[in-house]
Amino acid sequence: MRLKKLAYMIALIGAAAPAVAQQVQSDKPIARVEITGSSIKRIATEGALPVQTITLDQLDKQGVTNAEQLMRLISANGTGADNMTSGNNVFGADADRVSGGGSFASLRGLGPTGTLVLINGRRISGYGLSGKAVDLNTVPLAAVARVEILKDGASAIYGTDAVGGVINFILKTDFEGVQANASGNWTQHGGGATRRLQIVAGHGNLDTDRFNIMAAIGYDRDNELDSHQRSFANGFQPARGLSPDTTGTPVANQLAGAGTALGANYQLPGDPNKYLQAGLLSLQGKCDSVPGMMQYATALWKDVTSPLRSTHSCAYDYGGDYVMQLPTERTNGVARATFQIDPNHRVFAEAVGAHTTSLAILTPTQISTSLANGNAYPAGGPYYQDLSPYIASFDKTKPIIYKWRAWPLGNRTQNYTTDTVRLMTGAEGTFAGKWDYKIDLSHSESHTKTDLVDGYAYTSALYQVLGSGVVNPFAAPSQGQSAAAMQALEATKFYGRLQHGKTTLTQFNASVSGEIWQLPAGPLQGAIGTDLRREGYGFAQDVDATKILLAPGNANQDTVNRNIKAIYTELVVPVMKNLELQLALRRDDYSLIGATTNPKIAFSYRPTSWLMLRGSANKGFLAPSFAQLYSGRLSQELPNGVNDPVGCAAHPGDPRFCAIERLPYFSGGNPGLRPETSKQGTLGFIVEPSKNFSASVDYWAINIKDRILNRTPQVVLANEASLPEYIHRNPSDGTIAYVDAGWINASGLKTRGADVGLRGRGNLPDGWRWNATLDGTWTQSYQFAEFEGQPYVEYVGNFYTRDLYLRWKHNATFSVNKGPWGFLLSNLYRDGYADELPNGGKGTPPAGFNPRVASYTTWGLSTTYTGIKNTTVTVGIQNLFDREPPFTAHNVDEVVGAGWDPRVADPRGRSLSFDVKYRFF
C-alpha cells in the first residue's frame, strides 16, 4: 500500500473520532430477534433501550482472550477492584474476604451484585466461594456468538436486581462443521503471556435435517506476571509522595517494650526524643543494601506513623512485590442439541461447564512478636542482634521483640479451583401463527475450593520455633537460613484444603409473547412470563483457620436456601405512528425477605426518519446476598485503648470509655439487613442523517437507598449517632458491651452520566471500505452518603479505595477492509483523576508530588487475512506505543499496586497477539 493512501487512512481515524465496541451492521435484511431487555421479538433497531453489542470477531481482533479483558471494552463497566489482581489483594472495608480467584462485572461501578450476568438470557449460579455474583472465568468464550449489554438499569424482564444493568452472553445455538481456533499473546517485556485453544463442532441443519448437535470446548492459560518484571511497579519514590508505610521488613526491625532489650523506649545522645523502634541497618544507614528495603520515609508519613517509631527503621516495598497477573487456567465448554419438531416448534437441551484454577500469590507473612506470645528472640540466642554500640540503654540480657516479614516461610500462595455447570432443557416456538413461547428448566452449581500451598503456618507452632532462637530474623534473604531453621519452619507449615463453598440455582422460566390486537398506529404486542428460582449457598472451613497465621476466610455458613417467585408482564404500545411505549411490571417474592413490585416504562419517538428519541424509567430491588445475611459471625477483639466517642465525651478521662481494653465485636452476616432499593432512568436520542453515520447519546441517572456495605467496628464507633443499633451498651453503667460490625445498611448514593455512541462507514479509493465506532461513558456525578444524616460526597475524578469514578472513558475502533485483507486500529482511553494525598492528607506534600494522576490511553493495531481457504489469520499488537500505567502515589493498602493502579491500567505493556481459525468443512 502506498504511503499516501496510508496517510489518508490515518487522517480518517482522527476525523472519525475515538470510538465504540459495536460493529456496523451489514446491508442484509434485519431479522426479528429477541433483544436483551425485552421478551418480545422485534427488529433490533426498533428498541427503546440502550443496548451495546460486542461480537466474537471484535474480541479476536483486539486480542481479548477472557471475559475479564472483555470488561475493559465496556465503558459503562466500573473502574473498580473487581478484577483478579485487585480482588486477591484488596483489604479495605468493602473487600470480600473470600473473592480471591474470581473476576466480576460491575456496571456503573455499583458492584458485582448490582450487575446481572446471563448466559443465553438465563441466570447461572454465583461464585462458589462467596456466592455474591457470577464469576466471569466461568463464561464459555469458546461458544460465544456475541455479548449484549443493557445499560438502562433494572430489567423488569430478567430481574429487578439488575440495578446497574445486564450483561447477556449469547452462545452459538446451531453450528455445522468443525472449526478450530488457536490464539496467543506475548508481552515484549516478559511475563503475562496468554494462550487459548478452542474447537467447535456441529452437525445437522434445522431447516433440512430438523436437528442440530453442537459442542464447543476451550482452554486458555494466563502466565504469571510479577511486579519485579516492570520498572514502573516501584513503591519507593518519596520525592513524588510515594513510599511504603510499613516497617515489617525482610531484615527485622526491633521493637521497644517493657522487659525487652530496647526497654519501654530508648534515647540517642543529644536527642531528647524517646524512640520505640530500631533497625541495625537503619542505624548504619544501610537499609537499601537489601533488595526491596529502604530507609523509612519518616517525613512523608510523620502524621500517620509516629516518627518515634519510624525514624530509625527500615521499610519494605511490599507493594512492588505483588503478582500483577495471577497464573490461571480455564477449561470451559458447551454442548447443545436441538430438534425441530415442525416449522413452529423445537426442543433443546444444553450443558455449560467450566473448570478454573488460579494461584493467588501474596508477599510473605508479616509478624510482630511479643513477650506475651512467646515468640521474642531469646537473650543468648545464636543470632542475637546487639544494638548496644548504637543505643547505650540496650540491655542484651533481655529478649528482643521485633517486626519481620517472614521470608523463609515463602510467599503466601493460595490455589483456587472452581467447577461450574449448568444443565438446561426447554422448548420454544410459535403457536396460533402469532404467539412466541419459551419454556425451560435449568439447574446450575458452582463449587470453589481453596488450598494453601505455601507460606502459611500454624500460629502456636510457628511462635514456638521463633521463640527458640533457631531462626535468624535479622538475616537478609541472600544470606539464607540454617538447615535446622528451615526444617523447624517447615514443620510448622500448613498445606492443604482451607475452605470450600458451593452455590446452587434451580430455575423454571416460561413466557409467551406476541401480537394482541391491531391498533390504528400498529400492532399492540405483549408478553407474560414467570421466573421461579431456588437459590442455595454454603461455606465451610475445612480446618480451623484461626489456628493458621493470617489465613484468609470467613466463619462457617451452613447451607441456606431461598425461593424466589416472580411474574412479569410487558406491553409494547404503538400510541401513534411514530411513538411507541414499552410498559413492564414485575413482582418478586423472596421467601426469606418479602415481596416487591417494580414497574418500568420506556418510550421511543421518531419525529423524522433520521431521529429517534428514547427514554426509560424503572425501579429496582436488590435483595441481600446469602453471605451478607447469614455468613458466620466472627467474635473478635479490638486492640487496647479503643475510644468510645460518645461515652468518653460524657466521662472524660475514664478508661472504661476513653481507653477500653479488648473491646469485643462481631463481624459477618447481618440477618436484619434491608434490601437496597433504587430508582433509575435514561433519556436520549439516536440520530442517523445517512445510512453511513449514526450517533447516540443517552443520559442516565440512578438513586439507591439502603446501600449494603461492609464496615469495620472503628467506623461504627465513630458514627454512633447514625448507627445506634450496632453499638450495644451495658444498662448498668452505659459502657459498651460489644459492637456489631460487618454488613450494614448505609444511606445511599446518586450517580448521573451519559453514554455516547458514534459509528460511521464509507468507501475509500481502490475499493477499500472503512468503519469507525465509538463507545464512551461520561460520568457527571457519583455522590455517596455513608450514613443517614451525613452529606453526600462527590467521588467523580477523585481517588477512592474501592472504585474510581472517572469523568470520561471510551473505547474506539477504526477499520479498513478490501477483499481478504482487513486492518483494525483500536483505542482505549481512561480519564485522569485527583491522586491520593500522602501523609493522610495532612501537611504539605513533597515538591515532586503531582496531585493529578494522568490519563491513560493505549492503541492497538491488527491485521486479518482470509485469503487462505477455510482459514482466518489475525496478527495484532496491543499497546502499540508501549504506554506504561500512569503514576499514582497511593500506598498499596486497600488498593493493589505500587506506583500504578490495576483498576485503570494494564501492566502487560506492548504485546504481540495472533489468532488462527481453521474450518475443516
PDB file of C-alpha atoms in Angstrom, residues 309-510:
ATOM      1  CA  ARG A 309       8.577   4.545  65.614  1.00  0.00           C
ATOM      2  CA  SER A 310       9.904   5.114  62.095  1.00  0.00           C
ATOM      3  CA  THR A 311      12.994   7.368  62.311  1.00  0.00           C
ATOM      4  CA  HIS A 312      15.449   4.529  62.961  1.00  0.00           C
ATOM      5  CA  SER A 313      13.603   1.853  60.953  1.00  0.00           C
ATOM      6  CA  CYS A 314      13.850   0.358  57.517  1.00  0.00           C
ATOM      7  CA  ALA A 315      10.827  -0.010  55.257  1.00  0.00           C
ATOM      8  CA  TYR A 316       9.897  -2.680  52.721  1.00  0.00           C
ATOM      9  CA  ASP A 317       8.361  -2.083  49.302  1.00  0.00           C
ATOM     10  CA  TYR A 318       5.811  -4.868  49.574  1.00  0.00           C
ATOM     11  CA  GLY A 319       3.606  -3.130  47.004  1.00  0.00           C
ATOM     12  CA  GLY A 320       6.396  -3.582  44.467  1.00  0.00           C
ATOM     13  CA  ASP A 321       6.496  -7.278  45.276  1.00  0.00           C
ATOM     14  CA  TYR A 322       2.950  -8.257  44.280  1.00  0.00           C
ATOM     15  CA  VAL A 323       1.874 -10.529  41.458  1.00  0.00           C
ATOM     16  CA  MET A 324       0.352  -8.372  38.704  1.00  0.00           C
ATOM     17  CA  GLN A 325      -1.311 -11.198  36.789  1.00  0.00           C
ATOM     18  CA  LEU A 326      -2.303 -14.413  38.514  1.00  0.00           C
ATOM     19  CA  PRO A 327      -1.353 -17.678  36.816  1.00  0.00           C
ATOM     20  CA  THR A 328      -4.714 -19.043  35.703  1.00  0.00           C
ATOM     21  CA  GLU A 329      -6.040 -21.953  33.671  1.00  0.00           C
ATOM     22  CA  ARG A 330      -9.589 -22.208  32.367  1.00  0.00           C
ATOM     23  CA  THR A 331     -11.353 -25.028  30.597  1.00  0.00           C
ATOM     24  CA  ASN A 332     -14.946 -24.425  29.576  1.00  0.00           C
ATOM     25  CA  GLY A 333     -17.385 -25.840  27.126  1.00  0.00           C
ATOM     26  CA  VAL A 334     -20.910 -26.050  25.822  1.00  0.00           C
ATOM     27  CA  ALA A 335     -22.917 -28.921  24.381  1.00  0.00           C
ATOM     28  CA  ARG A 336     -26.319 -28.351  22.813  1.00  0.00           C
ATOM     29  CA  ALA A 337     -28.820 -30.498  20.975  1.00  0.00           C
ATOM     30  CA  THR A 338     -31.814 -29.000  19.169  1.00  0.00           C
ATOM     31  CA  PHE A 339     -34.646 -30.885  17.494  1.00  0.00           C
ATOM     32  CA  GLN A 340     -37.113 -29.188  15.169  1.00  0.00           C
ATOM     33  CA  ILE A 341     -40.445 -30.919  15.789  1.00  0.00           C
ATOM     34  CA  ASP A 342     -42.046 -28.956  12.980  1.00  0.00           C
ATOM     35  CA  PRO A 343     -41.505 -25.485  11.491  1.00  0.00           C
ATOM     36  CA  ASN A 344     -43.101 -23.880  14.546  1.00  0.00           C
ATOM     37  CA  HIS A 345     -41.764 -25.911  17.453  1.00  0.00           C
ATOM     38  CA  ARG A 346     -38.361 -27.001  18.646  1.00  0.00           C
ATOM     39  CA  VAL A 347     -36.951 -28.576  21.793  1.00  0.00           C
ATOM     40  CA  PHE A 348     -33.419 -28.326  23.084  1.00  0.00           C
ATOM     41  CA  ALA A 349     -31.038 -29.490  25.786  1.00  0.00           C
ATOM     42  CA  GLU A 350     -27.919 -27.604  26.792  1.00  0.00           C
ATOM     43  CA  ALA A 351     -24.976 -28.110  29.117  1.00  0.00           C
ATOM     44  CA  VAL A 352     -22.495 -25.408  30.056  1.00  0.00           C
ATOM     45  CA  GLY A 353     -19.469 -26.212  32.184  1.00  0.00           C
ATOM     46  CA  ALA A 354     -16.231 -24.596  33.330  1.00  0.00           C
ATOM     47  CA  HIS A 355     -13.186 -25.600  35.359  1.00  0.00           C
ATOM     48  CA  THR A 356     -10.876 -22.827  36.551  1.00  0.00           C
ATOM     49  CA  THR A 357      -7.726 -22.890  38.645  1.00  0.00           C
ATOM     50  CA  SER A 358      -5.720 -19.875  39.722  1.00  0.00           C
ATOM     51  CA  LEU A 359      -2.809 -19.242  42.027  1.00  0.00           C
ATOM     52  CA  ALA A 360      -3.014 -16.210  44.277  1.00  0.00           C
ATOM     53  CA  ILE A 361       0.483 -15.256  45.373  1.00  0.00           C
ATOM     54  CA  LEU A 362       0.981 -12.693  48.136  1.00  0.00           C
ATOM     55  CA  THR A 363       4.065 -11.397  49.929  1.00  0.00           C
ATOM     56  CA  PRO A 364       5.343 -13.349  52.955  1.00  0.00           C
ATOM     57  CA  THR A 365       3.559 -13.089  56.280  1.00  0.00           C
ATOM     58  CA  GLN A 366       4.296 -10.055  58.433  1.00  0.00           C
ATOM     59  CA  ILE A 367       4.867 -10.866  62.120  1.00  0.00           C
ATOM     60  CA  SER A 368       5.068  -8.605  65.168  1.00  0.00           C
ATOM     61  CA  THR A 369       6.429 -10.614  68.082  1.00  0.00           C
ATOM     62  CA  SER A 370       5.740 -10.003  71.772  1.00  0.00           C
ATOM     63  CA  LEU A 371       6.680 -11.382  75.148  1.00  0.00           C
ATOM     64  CA  ALA A 372       3.091 -12.453  75.712  1.00  0.00           C
ATOM     65  CA  ASN A 373       3.079 -14.633  72.573  1.00  0.00           C
ATOM     66  CA  GLY A 374       6.356 -16.303  73.492  1.00  0.00           C
ATOM     67  CA  ASN A 375       7.928 -15.575  70.109  1.00  0.00           C
ATOM     68  CA  ALA A 376      10.528 -12.980  71.154  1.00  0.00           C
ATOM     69  CA  TYR A 377      14.115 -13.674  70.177  1.00  0.00           C
ATOM     70  CA  PRO A 378      15.802 -15.069  73.304  1.00  0.00           C
ATOM     71  CA  ALA A 379      18.784 -13.459  75.011  1.00  0.00           C
ATOM     72  CA  GLY A 380      21.853 -15.544  74.265  1.00  0.00           C
ATOM     73  CA  GLY A 381      20.397 -16.929  71.046  1.00  0.00           C
ATOM     74  CA  PRO A 382      22.914 -17.644  68.244  1.00  0.00           C
ATOM     75  CA  TYR A 383      21.627 -14.768  66.109  1.00  0.00           C
ATOM     76  CA  TYR A 384      21.004 -12.255  68.875  1.00  0.00           C
ATOM     77  CA  GLN A 385      21.332  -8.737  67.425  1.00  0.00           C
ATOM     78  CA  ASP A 386      23.157  -6.456  69.856  1.00  0.00           C
ATOM     79  CA  LEU A 387      22.390  -2.752  69.353  1.00  0.00           C
ATOM     80  CA  SER A 388      24.370  -1.550  72.376  1.00  0.00           C
ATOM     81  CA  PRO A 389      27.083   0.031  70.186  1.00  0.00           C
ATOM     82  CA  TYR A 390      24.397   2.425  68.944  1.00  0.00           C
ATOM     83  CA  ILE A 391      21.954   2.544  71.877  1.00  0.00           C
ATOM     84  CA  ALA A 392      23.568   2.871  75.283  1.00  0.00           C
ATOM     85  CA  SER A 393      20.464   1.698  77.156  1.00  0.00           C
ATOM     86  CA  PHE A 394      20.214  -1.526  75.126  1.00  0.00           C
ATOM     87  CA  ASP A 395      20.036  -4.472  77.571  1.00  0.00           C
ATOM     88  CA  LYS A 396      21.420  -7.557  75.881  1.00  0.00           C
ATOM     89  CA  THR A 397      20.342  -9.723  78.806  1.00  0.00           C
ATOM     90  CA  LYS A 398      16.744  -9.233  77.705  1.00  0.00           C
ATOM     91  CA  PRO A 399      14.880 -10.834  74.773  1.00  0.00           C
ATOM     92  CA  ILE A 400      14.217  -8.903  71.561  1.00  0.00           C
ATOM     93  CA  ILE A 401      10.757  -8.319  70.165  1.00  0.00           C
ATOM     94  CA  TYR A 402      10.648  -7.386  66.510  1.00  0.00           C
ATOM     95  CA  LYS A 403       8.608  -6.757  63.384  1.00  0.00           C
ATOM     96  CA  TRP A 404       9.507  -9.032  60.489  1.00  0.00           C
ATOM     97  CA  ARG A 405       8.452 -10.071  57.018  1.00  0.00           C
ATOM     98  CA  ALA A 406       8.914 -13.838  57.408  1.00  0.00           C
ATOM     99  CA  TRP A 407      10.510 -14.583  54.046  1.00  0.00           C
ATOM    100  CA  PRO A 408      11.754 -18.101  54.984  1.00  0.00           C
ATOM    101  CA  LEU A 409       8.118 -19.244  55.102  1.00  0.00           C
ATOM    102  CA  GLY A 410       7.764 -18.356  51.410  1.00  0.00           C
ATOM    103  CA  ASN A 411       5.132 -16.322  49.608  1.00  0.00           C
ATOM    104  CA  ARG A 412       1.595 -16.883  50.845  1.00  0.00           C
ATOM    105  CA  THR A 413       0.136 -18.938  47.996  1.00  0.00           C
ATOM    106  CA  GLN A 414      -3.480 -19.973  47.628  1.00  0.00           C
ATOM    107  CA  ASN A 415      -4.820 -22.267  44.932  1.00  0.00           C
ATOM    108  CA  TYR A 416      -8.436 -21.630  43.913  1.00  0.00           C
ATOM    109  CA  THR A 417     -10.327 -24.299  41.990  1.00  0.00           C
ATOM    110  CA  THR A 418     -13.809 -23.586  40.678  1.00  0.00           C
ATOM    111  CA  ASP A 419     -16.137 -26.005  38.908  1.00  0.00           C
ATOM    112  CA  THR A 420     -19.346 -24.629  37.454  1.00  0.00           C
ATOM    113  CA  VAL A 421     -22.038 -26.441  35.498  1.00  0.00           C
ATOM    114  CA  ARG A 422     -25.469 -25.574  34.167  1.00  0.00           C
ATOM    115  CA  LEU A 423     -27.874 -28.098  32.668  1.00  0.00           C
ATOM    116  CA  MET A 424     -30.934 -26.828  30.852  1.00  0.00           C
ATOM    117  CA  THR A 425     -33.737 -28.251  28.766  1.00  0.00           C
ATOM    118  CA  GLY A 426     -36.609 -26.450  27.149  1.00  0.00           C
ATOM    119  CA  ALA A 427     -38.812 -25.736  24.178  1.00  0.00           C
ATOM    120  CA  GLU A 428     -39.559 -22.686  22.081  1.00  0.00           C
ATOM    121  CA  GLY A 429     -41.611 -21.845  19.071  1.00  0.00           C
ATOM    122  CA  THR A 430     -44.776 -20.252  17.756  1.00  0.00           C
ATOM    123  CA  PHE A 431     -48.420 -21.220  18.049  1.00  0.00           C
ATOM    124  CA  ALA A 432     -51.627 -19.835  16.602  1.00  0.00           C
ATOM    125  CA  GLY A 433     -49.488 -18.212  13.941  1.00  0.00           C
ATOM    126  CA  LYS A 434     -48.506 -15.213  16.044  1.00  0.00           C
ATOM    127  CA  TRP A 435     -47.596 -16.200  19.617  1.00  0.00           C
ATOM    128  CA  ASP A 436     -43.977 -16.911  20.523  1.00  0.00           C
ATOM    129  CA  TYR A 437     -43.377 -19.105  23.540  1.00  0.00           C
ATOM    130  CA  LYS A 438     -40.355 -20.188  25.517  1.00  0.00           C
ATOM    131  CA  ILE A 439     -40.175 -22.638  28.421  1.00  0.00           C
ATOM    132  CA  ASP A 440     -37.108 -24.057  30.124  1.00  0.00           C
ATOM    133  CA  LEU A 441     -35.870 -25.728  33.281  1.00  0.00           C
ATOM    134  CA  SER A 442     -32.277 -25.418  34.412  1.00  0.00           C
ATOM    135  CA  HIS A 443     -30.021 -26.285  37.311  1.00  0.00           C
ATOM    136  CA  SER A 444     -26.571 -24.852  37.923  1.00  0.00           C
ATOM    137  CA  GLU A 445     -23.942 -25.266  40.603  1.00  0.00           C
ATOM    138  CA  SER A 446     -20.622 -23.660  41.368  1.00  0.00           C
ATOM    139  CA  HIS A 447     -18.087 -25.280  43.679  1.00  0.00           C
ATOM    140  CA  THR A 448     -14.936 -23.432  44.748  1.00  0.00           C
ATOM    141  CA  LYS A 449     -12.143 -24.836  46.879  1.00  0.00           C
ATOM    142  CA  THR A 450      -9.181 -23.013  48.400  1.00  0.00           C
ATOM    143  CA  ASP A 451      -5.938 -24.852  49.120  1.00  0.00           C
ATOM    144  CA  LEU A 452      -2.988 -23.283  50.882  1.00  0.00           C
ATOM    145  CA  VAL A 453       0.110 -24.415  49.020  1.00  0.00           C
ATOM    146  CA  ASP A 454       2.844 -22.322  50.652  1.00  0.00           C
ATOM    147  CA  GLY A 455       3.611 -19.535  53.101  1.00  0.00           C
ATOM    148  CA  TYR A 456       1.139 -20.393  55.877  1.00  0.00           C
ATOM    149  CA  ALA A 457       1.961 -21.833  59.301  1.00  0.00           C
ATOM    150  CA  TYR A 458       0.189 -22.880  62.472  1.00  0.00           C
ATOM    151  CA  THR A 459       0.413 -19.859  64.731  1.00  0.00           C
ATOM    152  CA  SER A 460       1.334 -21.558  68.015  1.00  0.00           C
ATOM    153  CA  ALA A 461       3.901 -23.865  66.415  1.00  0.00           C
ATOM    154  CA  LEU A 462       5.489 -21.004  64.474  1.00  0.00           C
ATOM    155  CA  TYR A 463       5.689 -18.801  67.559  1.00  0.00           C
ATOM    156  CA  GLN A 464       7.359 -21.629  69.468  1.00  0.00           C
ATOM    157  CA  VAL A 465      10.001 -22.020  66.758  1.00  0.00           C
ATOM    158  CA  LEU A 466      10.642 -18.285  66.641  1.00  0.00           C
ATOM    159  CA  GLY A 467      10.968 -18.168  70.416  1.00  0.00           C
ATOM    160  CA  SER A 468      13.597 -20.920  70.338  1.00  0.00           C
ATOM    161  CA  GLY A 469      16.086 -18.683  68.529  1.00  0.00           C
ATOM    162  CA  VAL A 470      16.842 -21.189  65.760  1.00  0.00           C
ATOM    163  CA  VAL A 471      15.506 -18.809  63.102  1.00  0.00           C
ATOM    164  CA  ASN A 472      17.507 -15.684  62.299  1.00  0.00           C
ATOM    165  CA  PRO A 473      15.034 -12.818  61.692  1.00  0.00           C
ATOM    166  CA  PHE A 474      17.941 -10.417  61.171  1.00  0.00           C
ATOM    167  CA  ALA A 475      19.333 -12.239  58.115  1.00  0.00           C
ATOM    168  CA  ALA A 476      18.760 -10.954  54.595  1.00  0.00           C
ATOM    169  CA  PRO A 477      17.191 -13.385  52.099  1.00  0.00           C
ATOM    170  CA  SER A 478      20.520 -13.513  50.262  1.00  0.00           C
ATOM    171  CA  GLN A 479      22.139 -14.896  53.450  1.00  0.00           C
ATOM    172  CA  GLY A 480      19.583 -17.643  53.849  1.00  0.00           C
ATOM    173  CA  GLN A 481      18.802 -19.649  56.973  1.00  0.00           C
ATOM    174  CA  SER A 482      20.402 -22.683  58.529  1.00  0.00           C
ATOM    175  CA  ALA A 483      19.171 -26.139  57.597  1.00  0.00           C
ATOM    176  CA  ALA A 484      17.914 -26.562  61.154  1.00  0.00           C
ATOM    177  CA  ALA A 485      15.896 -23.337  60.920  1.00  0.00           C
ATOM    178  CA  MET A 486      14.326 -24.288  57.607  1.00  0.00           C
ATOM    179  CA  GLN A 487      13.489 -27.765  58.897  1.00  0.00           C
ATOM    180  CA  ALA A 488      11.881 -26.324  62.022  1.00  0.00           C
ATOM    181  CA  LEU A 489       9.846 -23.786  59.989  1.00  0.00           C
ATOM    182  CA  GLU A 490       8.758 -26.442  57.531  1.00  0.00           C
ATOM    183  CA  ALA A 491       7.316 -28.483  60.392  1.00  0.00           C
ATOM    184  CA  THR A 492       5.046 -25.563  61.348  1.00  0.00           C
ATOM    185  CA  LYS A 493       3.593 -25.006  57.888  1.00  0.00           C
ATOM    186  CA  PHE A 494       0.095 -25.917  56.812  1.00  0.00           C
ATOM    187  CA  TYR A 495      -0.567 -27.439  53.404  1.00  0.00           C
ATOM    188  CA  GLY A 496      -3.924 -28.491  52.079  1.00  0.00           C
ATOM    189  CA  ARG A 497      -7.595 -27.642  51.896  1.00  0.00           C
ATOM    190  CA  LEU A 498      -8.542 -24.498  53.793  1.00  0.00           C
ATOM    191  CA  GLN A 499     -12.144 -23.825  52.755  1.00  0.00           C
ATOM    192  CA  HIS A 500     -14.822 -24.562  50.216  1.00  0.00           C
ATOM    193  CA  GLY A 501     -18.083 -23.044  49.100  1.00  0.00           C
ATOM    194  CA  LYS A 502     -20.996 -24.005  46.912  1.00  0.00           C
ATOM    195  CA  THR A 503     -23.824 -22.147  45.244  1.00  0.00           C
ATOM    196  CA  THR A 504     -26.838 -23.751  43.572  1.00  0.00           C
ATOM    197  CA  LEU A 505     -29.577 -22.385  41.369  1.00  0.00           C
ATOM    198  CA  THR A 506     -32.617 -24.230  40.061  1.00  0.00           C
ATOM    199  CA  GLN A 507     -34.781 -22.153  37.746  1.00  0.00           C
ATOM    200  CA  PHE A 508     -38.004 -22.573  35.782  1.00  0.00           C
ATOM    201  CA  ASN A 509     -38.869 -19.969  33.153  1.00  0.00           C
ATOM    202  CA  ALA A 510     -41.880 -19.679  30.896  1.00  0.00           C
TER     203      ALA A 510
END
